[in-house]
């Protein structure tokens, strides 16, 4: 069986699903049992609620960050949906590594996200 290995797999505390027009502190659903953020060569997999979803890098509109108290999240906004994904990382260094992969894939990062990488 040919299993594709991810280029990056996040060790998340939790995953969240929100809406792009809501403040990042509010979410629709969360998953702290089996959150997922895997970055493959051509696509990503993520789980912020109940279902595992896939997206191409071209479908990612922008990537932001959310940092408050012990929360160290990467926030993904998508092109054709108001739904968002937030992945809360255990370690900030891993969050920075994740952002670097998104930069390599040509994704647009907000100024706040770019400041973490530099």
JSON list of C-alpha atoms in Angstrom, two decimals:
[
{"chain": "A", "resi": 1, "resn": "UNK", "atom": "CA", "xyz": [0.00, 0.00, 0.00]},
{"chain": "A", "resi": 2, "resn": "UNK", "atom": "CA", "xyz": [1.41, 3.40, -1.01]},
{"chain": "A", "resi": 3, "resn": "UNK", "atom": "CA", "xyz": [1.08, 5.77, 1.93]},
{"chain": "A", "resi": 4, "resn": "UNK", "atom": "CA", "xyz": [1.96, 9.41, 1.29]},
{"chain": "A", "resi": 5, "resn": "UNK", "atom": "CA", "xyz": [3.88, 10.96, 4.18]},
{"chain": "A", "resi": 6, "resn": "UNK", "atom": "CA", "xyz": [3.11, 14.57, 5.15]},
{"chain": "A", "resi": 7, "resn": "UNK", "atom": "CA", "xyz": [5.86, 17.17, 4.81]},
{"chain": "A", "resi": 8, "resn": "UNK", "atom": "CA", "xyz": [4.69, 18.58, 8.16]},
{"chain": "A", "resi": 9, "resn": "UNK", "atom": "CA", "xyz": [2.34, 17.17, 10.81]},
{"chain": "A", "resi": 10, "resn": "UNK", "atom": "CA", "xyz": [1.33, 19.45, 13.66]},
{"chain": "A", "resi": 11, "resn": "UNK", "atom": "CA", "xyz": [1.10, 18.31, 17.27]},
{"chain": "A", "resi": 12, "resn": "UNK", "atom": "CA", "xyz": [-2.06, 20.26, 18.13]},
{"chain": "A", "resi": 13, "resn": "UNK", "atom": "CA", "xyz": [-3.75, 20.75, 21.49]},
{"chain": "A", "resi": 14, "resn": "UNK", "atom": "CA", "xyz": [-7.05, 21.44, 19.73]},
{"chain": "A", "resi": 15, "resn": "UNK", "atom": "CA", "xyz": [-8.60, 22.32, 16.39]},
{"chain": "A", "resi": 16, "resn": "UNK", "atom": "CA", "xyz": [-11.45, 24.77, 15.85]},
{"chain": "A", "resi": 17, "resn": "UNK", "atom": "CA", "xyz": [-13.88, 25.68, 13.08]},
{"chain": "A", "resi": 18, "resn": "UNK", "atom": "CA", "xyz": [-15.10, 29.26, 12.86]},
{"chain": "A", "resi": 19, "resn": "UNK", "atom": "CA", "xyz": [-16.49, 31.80, 10.44]},
{"chain": "A", "resi": 20, "resn": "UNK", "atom": "CA", "xyz": [-14.35, 34.42, 8.71]},
{"chain": "A", "resi": 21, "resn": "UNK", "atom": "CA", "xyz": [-16.56, 37.34, 9.76]},
{"chain": "A", "resi": 22, "resn": "UNK", "atom": "CA", "xyz": [-16.47, 36.43, 13.46]},
{"chain": "A", "resi": 23, "resn": "UNK", "atom": "CA", "xyz": [-13.71, 37.45, 15.88]},
{"chain": "A", "resi": 24, "resn": "UNK", "atom": "CA", "xyz": [-11.09, 34.70, 16.17]},
{"chain": "A", "resi": 25, "resn": "UNK", "atom": "CA", "xyz": [-11.95, 34.09, 19.81]},
{"chain": "A", "resi": 26, "resn": "UNK", "atom": "CA", "xyz": [-15.38, 32.66, 18.83]},
{"chain": "A", "resi": 27, "resn": "UNK", "atom": "CA", "xyz": [-15.75, 29.29, 17.12]},
{"chain": "A", "resi": 28, "resn": "UNK", "atom": "CA", "xyz": [-18.53, 27.02, 15.88]},
{"chain": "A", "resi": 29, "resn": "UNK", "atom": "CA", "xyz": [-16.97, 23.70, 16.85]},
{"chain": "A", "resi": 30, "resn": "UNK", "atom": "CA", "xyz": [-13.80, 22.30, 18.36]},
{"chain": "A", "resi": 31, "resn": "UNK", "atom": "CA", "xyz": [-11.93, 19.04, 18.62]},
{"chain": "A", "resi": 32, "resn": "UNK", "atom": "CA", "xyz": [-9.42, 18.42, 21.39]},
{"chain": "A", "resi": 33, "resn": "UNK", "atom": "CA", "xyz": [-9.52, 14.61, 21.07]},
{"chain": "A", "resi": 34, "resn": "UNK", "atom": "CA", "xyz": [-8.18, 14.21, 17.52]},
{"chain": "A", "resi": 35, "resn": "UNK", "atom": "CA", "xyz": [-7.30, 17.59, 15.97]},
{"chain": "A", "resi": 36, "resn": "UNK", "atom": "CA", "xyz": [-5.38, 17.38, 12.68]},
{"chain": "A", "resi": 37, "resn": "UNK", "atom": "CA", "xyz": [-3.21, 19.67, 10.60]},
{"chain": "A", "resi": 38, "resn": "UNK", "atom": "CA", "xyz": [-1.06, 17.85, 8.04]},
{"chain": "A", "resi": 39, "resn": "UNK", "atom": "CA", "xyz": [0.74, 19.61, 5.22]},
{"chain": "A", "resi": 40, "resn": "UNK", "atom": "CA", "xyz": [1.45, 17.45, 2.19]},
{"chain": "A", "resi": 41, "resn": "UNK", "atom": "CA", "xyz": [3.23, 18.41, -1.01]},
{"chain": "A", "resi": 42, "resn": "UNK", "atom": "CA", "xyz": [0.03, 19.24, -2.93]},
{"chain": "A", "resi": 43, "resn": "UNK", "atom": "CA", "xyz": [-2.69, 19.67, -0.27]},
{"chain": "A", "resi": 44, "resn": "UNK", "atom": "CA", "xyz": [-3.47, 19.96, 3.43]},
{"chain": "A", "resi": 45, "resn": "UNK", "atom": "CA", "xyz": [-5.66, 17.91, 5.78]},
{"chain": "A", "resi": 46, "resn": "UNK", "atom": "CA", "xyz": [-7.29, 19.45, 8.83]},
{"chain": "A", "resi": 47, "resn": "UNK", "atom": "CA", "xyz": [-9.89, 18.66, 11.47]},
{"chain": "A", "resi": 48, "resn": "UNK", "atom": "CA", "xyz": [-11.30, 21.45, 13.58]},
{"chain": "A", "resi": 49, "resn": "UNK", "atom": "CA", "xyz": [-14.65, 19.87, 14.27]},
{"chain": "A", "resi": 50, "resn": "UNK", "atom": "CA", "xyz": [-15.77, 16.36, 13.48]},
{"chain": "A", "resi": 51, "resn": "UNK", "atom": "CA", "xyz": [-14.77, 15.64, 9.87]},
{"chain": "A", "resi": 52, "resn": "UNK", "atom": "CA", "xyz": [-11.33, 15.37, 8.32]},
{"chain": "A", "resi": 53, "resn": "UNK", "atom": "CA", "xyz": [-11.19, 17.84, 5.41]},
{"chain": "A", "resi": 54, "resn": "UNK", "atom": "CA", "xyz": [-8.74, 18.48, 2.57]},
{"chain": "A", "resi": 55, "resn": "UNK", "atom": "CA", "xyz": [-7.81, 21.65, 0.73]},
{"chain": "A", "resi": 56, "resn": "UNK", "atom": "CA", "xyz": [-5.36, 22.65, -1.96]},
{"chain": "A", "resi": 57, "resn": "UNK", "atom": "CA", "xyz": [-2.88, 25.39, -1.08]},
{"chain": "A", "resi": 58, "resn": "UNK", "atom": "CA", "xyz": [-4.41, 27.54, -3.84]},
{"chain": "A", "resi": 59, "resn": "UNK", "atom": "CA", "xyz": [-7.73, 27.48, -1.95]},
{"chain": "A", "resi": 60, "resn": "UNK", "atom": "CA", "xyz": [-6.18, 29.15, 1.11]},
{"chain": "A", "resi": 61, "resn": "UNK", "atom": "CA", "xyz": [-7.02, 32.85, 1.01]},
{"chain": "A", "resi": 62, "resn": "UNK", "atom": "CA", "xyz": [-4.78, 33.91, 3.91]},
{"chain": "A", "resi": 63, "resn": "UNK", "atom": "CA", "xyz": [-3.11, 32.64, 7.05]},
{"chain": "A", "resi": 64, "resn": "UNK", "atom": "CA", "xyz": [-3.22, 34.53, 10.31]},
{"chain": "A", "resi": 65, "resn": "UNK", "atom": "CA", "xyz": [-2.20, 33.80, 13.89]},
{"chain": "A", "resi": 66, "resn": "UNK", "atom": "CA", "xyz": [-4.00, 34.13, 17.21]},
{"chain": "A", "resi": 67, "resn": "UNK", "atom": "CA", "xyz": [-2.00, 34.40, 20.41]},
{"chain": "A", "resi": 68, "resn": "UNK", "atom": "CA", "xyz": [-3.58, 34.89, 23.82]},
{"chain": "A", "resi": 69, "resn": "UNK", "atom": "CA", "xyz": [-2.51, 33.39, 27.15]},
{"chain": "A", "resi": 70, "resn": "UNK", "atom": "CA", "xyz": [-1.58, 29.77, 26.36]},
{"chain": "A", "resi": 71, "resn": "UNK", "atom": "CA", "xyz": [-3.23, 29.83, 22.92]},
{"chain": "A", "resi": 72, "resn": "UNK", "atom": "CA", "xyz": [-0.80, 29.67, 19.99]},
{"chain": "A", "resi": 73, "resn": "UNK", "atom": "CA", "xyz": [-2.99, 29.21, 16.92]},
{"chain": "A", "resi": 74, "resn": "UNK", "atom": "CA", "xyz": [-2.60, 29.33, 13.17]},
{"chain": "A", "resi": 75, "resn": "UNK", "atom": "CA", "xyz": [-5.80, 30.54, 11.46]},
{"chain": "A", "resi": 76, "resn": "UNK", "atom": "CA", "xyz": [-6.61, 29.43, 7.91]},
{"chain": "A", "resi": 77, "resn": "UNK", "atom": "CA", "xyz": [-9.10, 31.38, 5.77]},
{"chain": "A", "resi": 78, "resn": "UNK", "atom": "CA", "xyz": [-10.37, 29.74, 2.59]},
{"chain": "A", "resi": 79, "resn": "UNK", "atom": "CA", "xyz": [-11.42, 31.17, -0.79]},
{"chain": "A", "resi": 80, "resn": "UNK", "atom": "CA", "xyz": [-14.87, 29.71, -1.43]},
{"chain": "A", "resi": 81, "resn": "UNK", "atom": "CA", "xyz": [-16.30, 29.40, 2.06]},
{"chain": "A", "resi": 82, "resn": "UNK", "atom": "CA", "xyz": [-16.74, 31.58, 5.14]},
{"chain": "A", "resi": 83, "resn": "UNK", "atom": "CA", "xyz": [-15.54, 28.67, 7.32]},
{"chain": "A", "resi": 84, "resn": "UNK", "atom": "CA", "xyz": [-12.15, 28.90, 8.94]},
{"chain": "A", "resi": 85, "resn": "UNK", "atom": "CA", "xyz": [-9.79, 26.48, 10.67]},
{"chain": "A", "resi": 86, "resn": "UNK", "atom": "CA", "xyz": [-7.73, 27.29, 13.74]},
{"chain": "A", "resi": 87, "resn": "UNK", "atom": "CA", "xyz": [-5.05, 24.92, 14.98]},
{"chain": "A", "resi": 88, "resn": "UNK", "atom": "CA", "xyz": [-3.81, 25.50, 18.54]},
{"chain": "A", "resi": 89, "resn": "UNK", "atom": "CA", "xyz": [-0.17, 24.39, 18.78]},
{"chain": "A", "resi": 90, "resn": "UNK", "atom": "CA", "xyz": [1.55, 22.97, 21.85]},
{"chain": "A", "resi": 91, "resn": "UNK", "atom": "CA", "xyz": [4.83, 24.77, 21.02]},
{"chain": "A", "resi": 92, "resn": "UNK", "atom": "CA", "xyz": [5.35, 28.14, 19.40]},
{"chain": "A", "resi": 93, "resn": "UNK", "atom": "CA", "xyz": [8.46, 26.85, 17.60]},
{"chain": "A", "resi": 94, "resn": "UNK", "atom": "CA", "xyz": [6.32, 24.25, 15.83]},
{"chain": "A", "resi": 95, "resn": "UNK", "atom": "CA", "xyz": [3.82, 26.95, 14.86]},
{"chain": "A", "resi": 96, "resn": "UNK", "atom": "CA", "xyz": [6.66, 28.94, 13.29]},
{"chain": "A", "resi": 97, "resn": "UNK", "atom": "CA", "xyz": [7.83, 25.83, 11.38]},
{"chain": "A", "resi": 98, "resn": "UNK", "atom": "CA", "xyz": [4.28, 25.36, 10.08]},
{"chain": "A", "resi": 99, "resn": "UNK", "atom": "CA", "xyz": [4.12, 28.98, 8.88]},
{"chain": "A", "resi": 100, "resn": "UNK", "atom": "CA", "xyz": [7.43, 28.52, 7.05]},
{"chain": "A", "resi": 101, "resn": "UNK", "atom": "CA", "xyz": [5.97, 25.60, 5.09]},
{"chain": "A", "resi": 102, "resn": "UNK", "atom": "CA", "xyz": [2.97, 27.74, 4.11]},
{"chain": "A", "resi": 103, "resn": "UNK", "atom": "CA", "xyz": [5.36, 30.46, 2.88]},
{"chain": "A", "resi": 104, "resn": "UNK", "atom": "CA", "xyz": [7.22, 27.87, 0.78]},
{"chain": "A", "resi": 105, "resn": "UNK", "atom": "CA", "xyz": [3.88, 26.85, -0.76]},
{"chain": "A", "resi": 106, "resn": "UNK", "atom": "CA", "xyz": [3.16, 30.46, -1.79]},
{"chain": "A", "resi": 107, "resn": "UNK", "atom": "CA", "xyz": [0.38, 31.12, 0.71]},
{"chain": "A", "resi": 108, "resn": "UNK", "atom": "CA", "xyz": [-0.36, 34.68, 1.83]},
{"chain": "A", "resi": 109, "resn": "UNK", "atom": "CA", "xyz": [0.43, 35.37, 5.48]},
{"chain": "A", "resi": 110, "resn": "UNK", "atom": "CA", "xyz": [-0.84, 38.38, 7.40]},
{"chain": "A", "resi": 111, "resn": "UNK", "atom": "CA", "xyz": [1.67, 40.86, 8.81]},
{"chain": "A", "resi": 112, "resn": "UNK", "atom": "CA", "xyz": [1.18, 39.40, 12.27]},
{"chain": "A", "resi": 113, "resn": "UNK", "atom": "CA", "xyz": [1.96, 35.88, 11.00]},
{"chain": "A", "resi": 114, "resn": "UNK", "atom": "CA", "xyz": [5.00, 37.08, 9.03]},
{"chain": "A", "resi": 115, "resn": "UNK", "atom": "CA", "xyz": [6.35, 38.81, 12.15]},
{"chain": "A", "resi": 116, "resn": "UNK", "atom": "CA", "xyz": [6.51, 35.43, 13.92]},
{"chain": "A", "resi": 117, "resn": "UNK", "atom": "CA", "xyz": [8.54, 33.88, 11.12]},
{"chain": "A", "resi": 118, "resn": "UNK", "atom": "CA", "xyz": [11.13, 36.67, 10.89]}
]
